[in-house]
Amino acid sequence: MTGISHLISKRAKSRQSSHFTNGPSEQPPKGFKPHEKPLLLSYGTPNDGFFPIDSIDVNLVEYPFEHQQKFNNSMENLSISEKNPNSVHIERHTKNPNLIDLSKGLQYVKVEGHDPLIEFTENFIKRTHPPNYDNWSSILTTGASDGLNKACDAILDPGDVILVEEFTFTPFLRFSDNSGAIPVPIKIDLSNDSNGIDLNYLENLLKNWDTTKLPKPKALYTIATGQNPTGFTQTLEFRKKIYKLATDYDFIIIEDDPYGYLTLPKYQGPPKKNQFELKDQLTLEDYLTKHLTPSYLEIDDVGRVIRVETFSKLFAPGLRLGFIIADKSINLVIKNYAETVNRGSSGLAQTVVNNVIQDKLGGVDGWLQWVLKMRATYSYRKDLLLQTIYESKAYEKGLVDVIDPKAGMFVTLKIEFLKDDSDIILKMKELLWKVISYGVSVVPGHNMTVDKEFSKSRSNFFRLCYAPANNDYEIIESGKRLTDAILEFYENGEKF
Ligand SMILES: Cc1ncc(COP(=O)(O)O)c(C=O)c1O
């Protein structure tokens, strides 16, 4: 029993995990001695000689958009199939214990994942967000979505309450719903220098909780760094206050952090550098100590934080690969659930990620060097978009305001003239038509609410994501189209 085992759901606790290939559960008869070299006629595991793939070569780039850069420089397209010196060869068999060969990578594996990759994730967390207690572990998932669904299953029984930031990654509501839980929105403070969650609101809510209406919350779901959709990042001091509430009111914190490693400096004027000139990179130590916002794991001393990570935004979403760092008792019930739903993540995805990181990038610090290149590129894009907005007429006239994010891939564009409107959502919908007619897509805040009515008066914003654009031109052009559309809507008497 650990300090938080009473918070594990009844459903998760009741699951048993045993496999039909296990030996008899009774004590062996007297005189039994295990054989030194037992042979397998039990498992349904095809011998790796049946696998049609003999080896895989993974060709890498050294920095994001490398081919575009070469194309720009030489004006001739360099084909990806050109011989790449930066490649990883994955063999059917290897003796290197840090690598996953194809005989293992294409084979069934324990649901927690392959040892070298689990070890990598543990070393990675020790380097970036060292947990403040010992009894933790890592388990691989098929991305953050799977991790969040499993976290919900581990904690939430039907009728349990989970606190959710009022504007959020709404697929999460499907996961909490899957456990039969009731999401309760908590207000977000949308002022420009905010930490996201409105602390006063949360404190009052918890203090005055009426248990005759709803049971006390079992968990809080928060995207604490580069929040989706608002872009806010909670400071360490702020997290300590939230964690204290979690201790006082005894709830779990599910920390979802797909964006936190993409730290972004404040806008300092038009970005001067070409995004490919990464020479002014941060040092790793500066990044780790001065830029990366500490995780709730670094405050937690009893295991009440479930940290959900993913390789989706830093490596590639199609891998469907992520991991959870949590108290061992929680990861045990998550493992049992994984046996039910998906038997863990793809061995091929694990093999590619592990071997690229171990064999080519050089382990944890090498992987972080790649992350630094990603953050430099995102930082450049963010500033380019902000510059376009700051230089627009709509901004000059005070019709819009922006939240400059400290991490992630989202800028919030607030529509100032709709701030006190009596029907913000109706107006935002009409404005969205105008924006679409100008040829740009954005996400209106009201599409990402837990409860539209609750958040109506704070829904006068669009979420802008600078991740999908193909190049600088598209970022600048979309910023222009967007602000021109807003200006026209305003000048047209807030009508299409
Ligand atoms: C906050 C948040 N959590 C989770 C996810 C899902 O991540 P994954 O692709 O790893 O399932 C996303 C994706 O956009 C996200 O924004």
XYZ file of C-alpha atoms and ligand atoms in Angstrom:
512
model
C 0.000 0.000 0.000
C 1.269 3.460 -0.828
C 0.099 6.935 0.140
C -2.241 7.187 -2.822
C -3.578 3.656 -3.263
C -6.975 4.743 -1.854
C -7.309 6.969 -4.941
C -7.055 4.093 -7.416
C -10.403 3.222 -9.030
C -12.308 0.127 -7.924
C -12.388 -1.047 -11.532
C -8.609 -0.821 -11.890
C -8.012 -2.509 -8.530
C -10.249 -5.418 -9.415
C -8.361 -6.414 -12.591
C -6.209 -9.495 -12.362
C -3.422 -10.203 -14.768
C -2.242 -13.726 -15.441
C -1.237 -15.493 -18.640
C -2.244 -18.954 -19.824
C 1.398 -19.835 -20.418
C 2.216 -19.384 -16.710
C 3.288 -22.542 -14.878
C 1.135 -24.063 -12.116
C 0.486 -21.557 -9.342
C 0.831 -24.173 -6.583
C 4.113 -24.827 -4.800
C 6.339 -27.260 -6.760
C 6.526 -30.835 -5.396
C 9.412 -31.728 -3.151
C 12.607 -32.357 -5.058
C 11.612 -30.172 -8.081
C 14.576 -28.484 -9.764
C 14.124 -26.019 -12.673
C 15.822 -27.186 -15.903
C 18.922 -25.241 -16.891
C 17.959 -24.927 -20.549
C 14.188 -25.208 -20.928
C 12.782 -25.254 -24.491
C 9.581 -23.551 -25.598
C 6.521 -25.422 -26.779
C 4.244 -22.960 -24.986
C 4.190 -19.370 -26.291
C 2.549 -18.498 -29.631
C 5.539 -16.376 -30.535
C 6.654 -16.892 -34.147
C 10.392 -17.503 -34.361
C 12.064 -14.385 -35.762
C 13.105 -16.458 -38.788
C 9.478 -16.064 -39.878
C 9.763 -12.258 -39.965
C 9.938 -10.965 -43.537
C 12.042 -7.897 -42.663
C 15.767 -8.580 -42.430
C 16.988 -5.077 -41.641
C 15.826 -1.460 -41.723
C 17.798 1.672 -42.595
C 16.468 4.847 -41.049
C 17.773 7.991 -42.735
C 17.766 11.096 -40.572
C 17.979 14.836 -41.037
C 20.219 16.900 -38.825
C 17.726 19.678 -38.248
C 14.036 20.406 -38.947
C 13.229 21.385 -42.568
C 16.741 20.457 -43.681
C 15.636 19.561 -47.202
C 13.733 22.806 -47.621
C 16.852 24.691 -46.568
C 19.042 22.835 -49.045
C 16.430 23.424 -51.738
C 16.371 27.140 -50.949
C 20.150 27.326 -51.078
C 20.787 25.366 -54.221
C 17.471 25.909 -56.052
C 17.462 22.255 -56.955
C 15.518 19.613 -55.165
C 17.607 17.145 -53.233
C 15.895 13.826 -53.220
C 15.389 12.151 -49.866
C 16.688 8.919 -51.332
C 20.123 10.464 -51.845
C 22.737 8.535 -49.891
C 22.443 9.830 -46.374
C 25.488 9.555 -44.122
C 23.207 10.158 -41.186
C 21.522 6.776 -41.085
C 20.733 4.091 -38.522
C 20.927 0.461 -39.523
C 18.581 -1.815 -37.569
C 19.547 -5.470 -37.776
C 17.735 -8.723 -37.115
C 20.158 -9.501 -34.305
C 22.451 -7.394 -32.183
C 24.378 -7.941 -28.993
C 24.231 -4.268 -27.981
C 21.934 -4.189 -24.906
C 20.983 -0.523 -25.541
C 19.494 -1.353 -28.933
C 16.364 -3.243 -29.907
C 17.029 -5.595 -32.819
C 14.283 -6.811 -35.167
C 14.133 -10.254 -33.571
C 12.902 -8.442 -30.455
C 11.308 -5.336 -31.958
C 8.968 -7.330 -34.177
C 8.224 -9.871 -31.455
C 5.643 -9.788 -28.644
C 7.031 -7.990 -25.654
C 5.885 -7.285 -22.121
C 3.169 -4.623 -22.189
C 5.279 -2.107 -20.284
C 7.577 -1.923 -23.326
C 11.115 -2.883 -24.336
C 13.669 -2.507 -21.551
C 16.120 -0.202 -23.396
C 13.377 2.293 -24.222
C 11.847 2.175 -20.745
C 15.317 2.785 -19.375
C 15.746 5.707 -21.768
C 12.462 7.297 -20.644
C 13.496 6.905 -17.000
C 16.917 8.453 -17.607
C 15.295 11.190 -19.655
C 12.936 12.100 -16.808
C 15.774 12.005 -14.276
C 17.621 14.500 -16.474
C 14.691 16.802 -17.287
C 12.179 16.474 -14.432
C 13.678 14.350 -11.632
C 10.820 12.971 -9.502
C 10.923 13.968 -5.873
C 10.356 10.420 -4.538
C 11.709 6.947 -5.259
C 8.768 4.641 -5.857
C 8.078 5.686 -9.462
C 8.349 3.928 -12.808
C 7.760 4.428 -16.510
C 5.363 2.543 -18.758
C 5.104 3.001 -22.513
C 1.806 3.962 -24.135
C 0.522 4.461 -27.648
C 0.770 8.243 -27.267
C -0.624 10.770 -24.831
C -4.234 10.010 -25.785
C -3.761 6.407 -24.714
C -1.831 7.581 -21.642
C -4.642 9.911 -20.610
C -7.313 7.282 -21.113
C -5.284 4.876 -18.988
C -4.690 7.514 -16.313
C -8.447 8.113 -16.133
C -9.141 4.400 -15.896
C -6.626 4.065 -13.067
C -8.228 6.766 -10.930
C -11.823 7.417 -11.868
C -14.890 5.351 -11.043
C -18.376 6.177 -12.379
C -19.655 9.307 -10.646
C -16.191 10.507 -9.567
C -15.379 14.152 -10.219
C -12.378 15.353 -12.192
C -11.428 19.037 -12.367
C -10.531 20.175 -15.876
C -9.255 23.527 -17.148
C -12.328 25.151 -18.738
C -10.576 25.408 -22.116
C -8.789 22.157 -22.759
C -7.734 19.402 -25.128
C -11.351 18.247 -25.429
C -10.604 14.628 -26.481
C -9.707 14.266 -22.801
C -13.435 14.482 -22.032
C -13.926 11.258 -23.984
C -11.359 9.566 -21.771
C -12.899 10.768 -18.494
C -16.325 9.863 -19.892
C -15.016 6.376 -20.666
C -14.465 5.956 -16.918
C -17.919 7.357 -16.130
C -16.468 10.423 -14.406
C -17.952 13.922 -14.214
C -15.706 16.727 -15.515
C -16.021 20.007 -13.623
C -14.523 23.054 -15.382
C -12.191 25.394 -13.531
C -11.819 28.952 -14.638
C -8.790 30.100 -16.597
C -7.471 33.609 -16.058
C -6.985 34.922 -19.594
C -4.880 37.970 -18.731
C -1.618 38.074 -20.678
C 0.788 37.176 -17.856
C -1.445 34.506 -16.363
C -0.541 31.033 -15.087
C -3.664 29.618 -16.700
C -5.811 28.222 -13.903
C -7.545 30.930 -11.860
C -6.141 30.058 -8.443
C -8.660 32.072 -6.406
C -11.495 30.444 -8.232
C -10.082 26.973 -7.596
C -9.410 27.639 -3.917
C -12.947 28.909 -3.371
C -14.441 26.062 -5.322
C -12.644 23.498 -3.179
C -13.308 25.323 0.091
C -17.020 25.598 -0.568
C -17.488 22.222 -2.246
C -21.009 20.934 -1.618
C -20.726 17.168 -1.218
C -24.498 16.825 -1.197
C -24.384 17.717 -4.900
C -21.165 16.089 -6.111
C -18.469 13.970 -4.484
C -15.181 15.730 -3.741
C -12.825 15.782 -6.754
C -10.653 12.760 -7.236
C -8.283 14.374 -9.743
C -7.231 17.476 -11.624
C -6.324 17.292 -15.307
C -3.930 20.050 -16.308
C -1.814 20.907 -19.350
C 0.507 22.960 -17.194
C 3.052 24.025 -19.828
C 2.089 25.562 -23.181
C -1.539 24.864 -22.344
C -3.788 23.716 -25.155
C -5.505 25.930 -26.300
C -4.419 29.053 -24.383
C -0.622 28.602 -24.414
C -0.208 29.486 -20.711
C 2.585 27.998 -18.584
C 2.343 27.622 -14.815
C 5.403 28.814 -12.895
C 7.030 26.575 -10.301
C 5.660 28.751 -7.473
C 2.181 28.447 -8.917
C 2.509 24.670 -9.230
C 3.493 24.460 -5.576
C 0.233 26.183 -4.645
C -1.820 23.840 -6.803
C 0.060 20.851 -5.396
C -0.707 22.033 -1.857
C -4.395 22.084 -2.761
C -4.031 18.548 -4.140
C -2.544 17.481 -0.800
C -5.073 19.345 1.345
C -8.055 18.076 -0.630
C -6.482 14.734 -1.486
C -6.690 14.513 -5.247
C -4.439 13.231 -8.043
C -2.851 15.564 -10.597
C -2.833 14.264 -14.173
C -0.139 16.371 -15.828
C -0.345 16.202 -19.619
C 2.785 17.673 -21.178
C 3.176 17.208 -24.930
C 4.567 20.716 -25.443
C 6.653 21.584 -22.393
C 10.024 20.821 -23.977
C 9.340 23.406 -26.688
C 10.290 26.358 -24.478
C 9.941 29.751 -26.148
C 11.640 33.025 -25.257
C 9.489 36.140 -25.029
C 8.971 38.097 -28.251
C 11.830 40.575 -28.622
C 10.887 42.228 -31.899
C 10.914 40.820 -35.427
C 12.888 37.575 -35.557
C 16.161 38.431 -37.268
C 17.536 34.984 -37.751
C 16.653 32.588 -40.427
C 15.082 29.576 -38.722
C 17.898 27.390 -40.000
C 20.619 29.412 -38.364
C 20.694 27.590 -35.131
C 24.170 28.629 -34.088
C 22.863 30.741 -31.244
C 21.431 27.622 -29.637
C 21.087 27.447 -25.907
C 23.474 25.196 -24.073
C 21.843 22.103 -22.667
C 22.565 23.187 -19.113
C 20.960 26.605 -19.675
C 17.963 24.941 -21.246
C 17.538 22.501 -18.371
C 18.120 24.937 -15.549
C 16.793 28.242 -16.871
C 14.264 27.503 -19.601
C 12.491 24.238 -18.870
C 9.654 24.759 -16.389
C 9.770 22.107 -13.663
C 7.151 19.386 -13.742
C 4.738 18.600 -10.903
C 6.861 15.457 -10.502
C 9.597 17.592 -9.011
C 7.312 18.766 -6.201
C 5.424 15.544 -5.591
C 6.697 13.498 -2.647
C 4.003 10.821 -2.378
C 3.179 9.832 -5.969
C 0.004 11.828 -6.506
C 1.148 13.041 -9.941
C 0.593 11.044 -13.130
C 2.781 12.594 -15.811
C 1.720 11.780 -19.366
C 4.398 12.223 -22.041
C 4.382 11.599 -25.774
C 6.791 11.350 -28.685
C 4.073 12.818 -30.966
C 5.226 16.418 -31.036
C 8.988 15.928 -30.748
C 9.450 12.870 -32.968
C 6.273 12.068 -34.959
C 2.580 11.519 -34.115
C 2.232 8.504 -36.422
C 4.492 6.495 -34.165
C 1.694 6.384 -31.578
C 4.252 6.233 -28.807
C 4.437 7.867 -25.415
C 4.993 7.037 -21.764
C 3.644 7.620 -18.298
C 5.726 8.439 -15.265
C 3.817 7.646 -12.089
C 3.868 5.894 -8.764
C 4.560 2.164 -9.245
C 1.151 1.213 -7.808
C -0.536 3.348 -10.456
C 1.627 2.038 -13.284
C 0.796 -1.502 -12.164
C -2.946 -0.978 -12.660
C -2.192 0.844 -15.928
C -0.230 -2.199 -17.053
C -3.207 -4.434 -16.216
C -5.495 -2.182 -18.245
C -3.033 -2.239 -21.152
C -3.336 -6.048 -21.116
C -7.043 -5.498 -21.760
C -7.032 -2.705 -24.323
C -3.938 -2.810 -26.512
C -1.106 -4.904 -25.048
C 1.201 -1.876 -25.142
C 2.704 0.095 -27.967
C 4.046 -0.993 -31.351
C 7.356 -2.811 -31.183
C 8.419 -1.279 -34.489
C 7.768 2.261 -33.247
C 9.734 1.465 -30.087
C 12.598 0.029 -32.126
C 12.872 3.030 -34.439
C 12.693 5.610 -31.655
C 15.034 3.747 -29.336
C 17.680 2.973 -31.945
C 17.644 6.425 -33.518
C 18.145 7.963 -30.088
C 20.686 5.436 -28.815
C 22.589 4.591 -31.968
C 22.703 7.975 -33.686
C 21.737 10.859 -31.448
C 23.730 9.666 -28.446
C 21.152 8.931 -25.737
C 19.397 11.414 -23.467
C 21.577 14.456 -24.099
C 21.711 13.794 -27.837
C 17.931 13.555 -27.933
C 17.717 16.845 -26.035
C 19.989 18.445 -28.654
C 17.363 17.522 -31.252
C 14.687 19.008 -28.975
C 16.716 22.238 -28.825
C 16.660 22.424 -32.618
C 12.907 21.894 -32.579
C 12.386 24.617 -30.000
C 14.537 27.065 -31.978
C 12.424 26.441 -35.060
C 9.168 26.796 -33.121
C 10.439 29.918 -31.408
C 11.248 31.478 -34.777
C 7.784 30.581 -36.106
C 6.045 31.945 -33.039
C 7.845 35.275 -33.332
C 7.125 35.469 -37.043
C 3.408 35.040 -36.416
C 3.446 37.541 -33.539
C 5.318 40.063 -35.681
C 2.653 39.788 -38.383
C -0.091 40.337 -35.828
C 1.693 43.207 -34.034
C 2.203 44.983 -37.368
C -1.438 44.579 -38.422
C -4.034 47.360 -38.467
C -6.325 45.262 -36.281
C -3.651 45.201 -33.572
C -2.780 48.887 -33.976
C -6.441 49.759 -33.498
C -6.637 47.618 -30.352
C -9.139 45.213 -31.909
C -7.035 42.176 -30.994
C -4.517 41.195 -28.351
C -2.196 38.189 -28.165
C -0.838 35.932 -25.458
C 2.858 35.341 -26.077
C 3.333 31.681 -25.036
C 6.321 30.515 -22.966
C 6.159 27.063 -24.515
C 4.413 25.002 -27.120
C 2.769 25.697 -30.447
C -0.254 27.877 -29.699
C -0.826 31.624 -29.713
C -4.103 32.935 -28.330
C -5.578 35.800 -30.303
C -8.110 37.676 -28.197
C -10.858 39.563 -29.982
C -10.943 42.634 -27.788
C -14.055 44.271 -29.190
C -16.117 41.197 -28.303
C -14.903 41.141 -24.682
C -18.143 42.348 -23.133
C -20.528 41.213 -25.820
C -23.722 39.633 -24.550
C -23.467 36.753 -26.986
C -19.810 36.140 -27.619
C -20.239 32.685 -29.092
C -22.727 33.802 -31.723
C -20.427 36.655 -32.750
C -17.336 34.424 -32.746
C -19.143 31.989 -35.035
C -19.992 34.767 -37.473
C -16.443 36.103 -37.292
C -15.134 32.608 -37.979
C -17.064 32.582 -41.277
C -15.334 35.810 -42.212
C -11.931 34.348 -41.319
C -12.647 31.200 -43.327
C -13.718 33.328 -46.292
C -10.294 35.003 -46.142
C -8.727 31.572 -46.553
C -7.332 30.697 -43.148
C -8.417 28.204 -40.488
C -8.272 28.809 -36.728
C -9.883 27.200 -33.684
C -12.418 29.280 -31.748
C -12.078 29.025 -27.959
C -15.678 27.854 -27.558
C -14.850 24.673 -29.506
C -12.465 23.659 -26.713
C -14.638 24.134 -23.630
C -15.732 21.654 -21.005
C -19.010 23.576 -20.706
C -19.836 26.257 -23.316
C -22.227 28.132 -21.052
C -19.722 28.242 -18.161
C -16.975 29.665 -20.404
C -19.092 31.832 -22.659
C -17.877 35.183 -21.336
C -14.217 34.168 -21.799
C -14.603 32.657 -25.274
C -13.603 35.715 -27.294
C -10.412 34.151 -28.668
C -8.989 32.006 -31.430
C -6.258 29.412 -31.006
C -3.568 29.830 -33.652
C -1.159 26.965 -34.237
C 2.102 27.695 -36.049
C 3.093 24.027 -36.332
C 1.517 22.931 -39.643
C 2.670 25.769 -41.968
C 5.008 24.682 -44.779
C 7.170 27.780 -44.696
C 7.592 31.376 -43.479
C 5.398 32.742 -46.241
C 2.416 30.702 -45.062
C 2.804 31.918 -41.490
C 3.040 35.569 -42.517
C 0.231 35.271 -45.040
C -2.116 33.485 -42.618
C -1.465 36.151 -39.952
C -2.293 38.857 -42.499
C -5.441 37.163 -43.771
C -6.636 36.596 -40.224
C -6.122 40.146 -39.002
C -7.550 41.619 -42.239
C -10.651 39.456 -41.819
C -11.086 40.660 -38.228
C -10.653 44.295 -39.272
C -13.270 43.955 -41.984
C -15.693 42.222 -39.620
C -15.257 45.054 -37.123
C -15.632 47.807 -39.716
C -18.730 46.065 -40.984
C -20.444 46.658 -37.632
C -19.399 43.245 -36.227
C -21.200 41.517 -39.037
C -20.058 39.167 -41.792
C -2.765 18.537 -24.629
C -2.698 17.347 -25.522
N -2.671 16.141 -24.969
C -2.599 15.036 -25.738
C -2.526 15.103 -27.104
C -2.502 13.829 -27.908
O -1.217 13.396 -28.116
P -0.903 11.985 -28.823
O -0.793 12.250 -30.274
O 0.396 11.593 -28.250
O -1.988 11.047 -28.491
C -2.522 16.348 -27.722
C -2.461 16.443 -29.200
O -2.711 17.436 -29.811
C -2.617 17.500 -26.898
O -2.657 18.730 -27.424
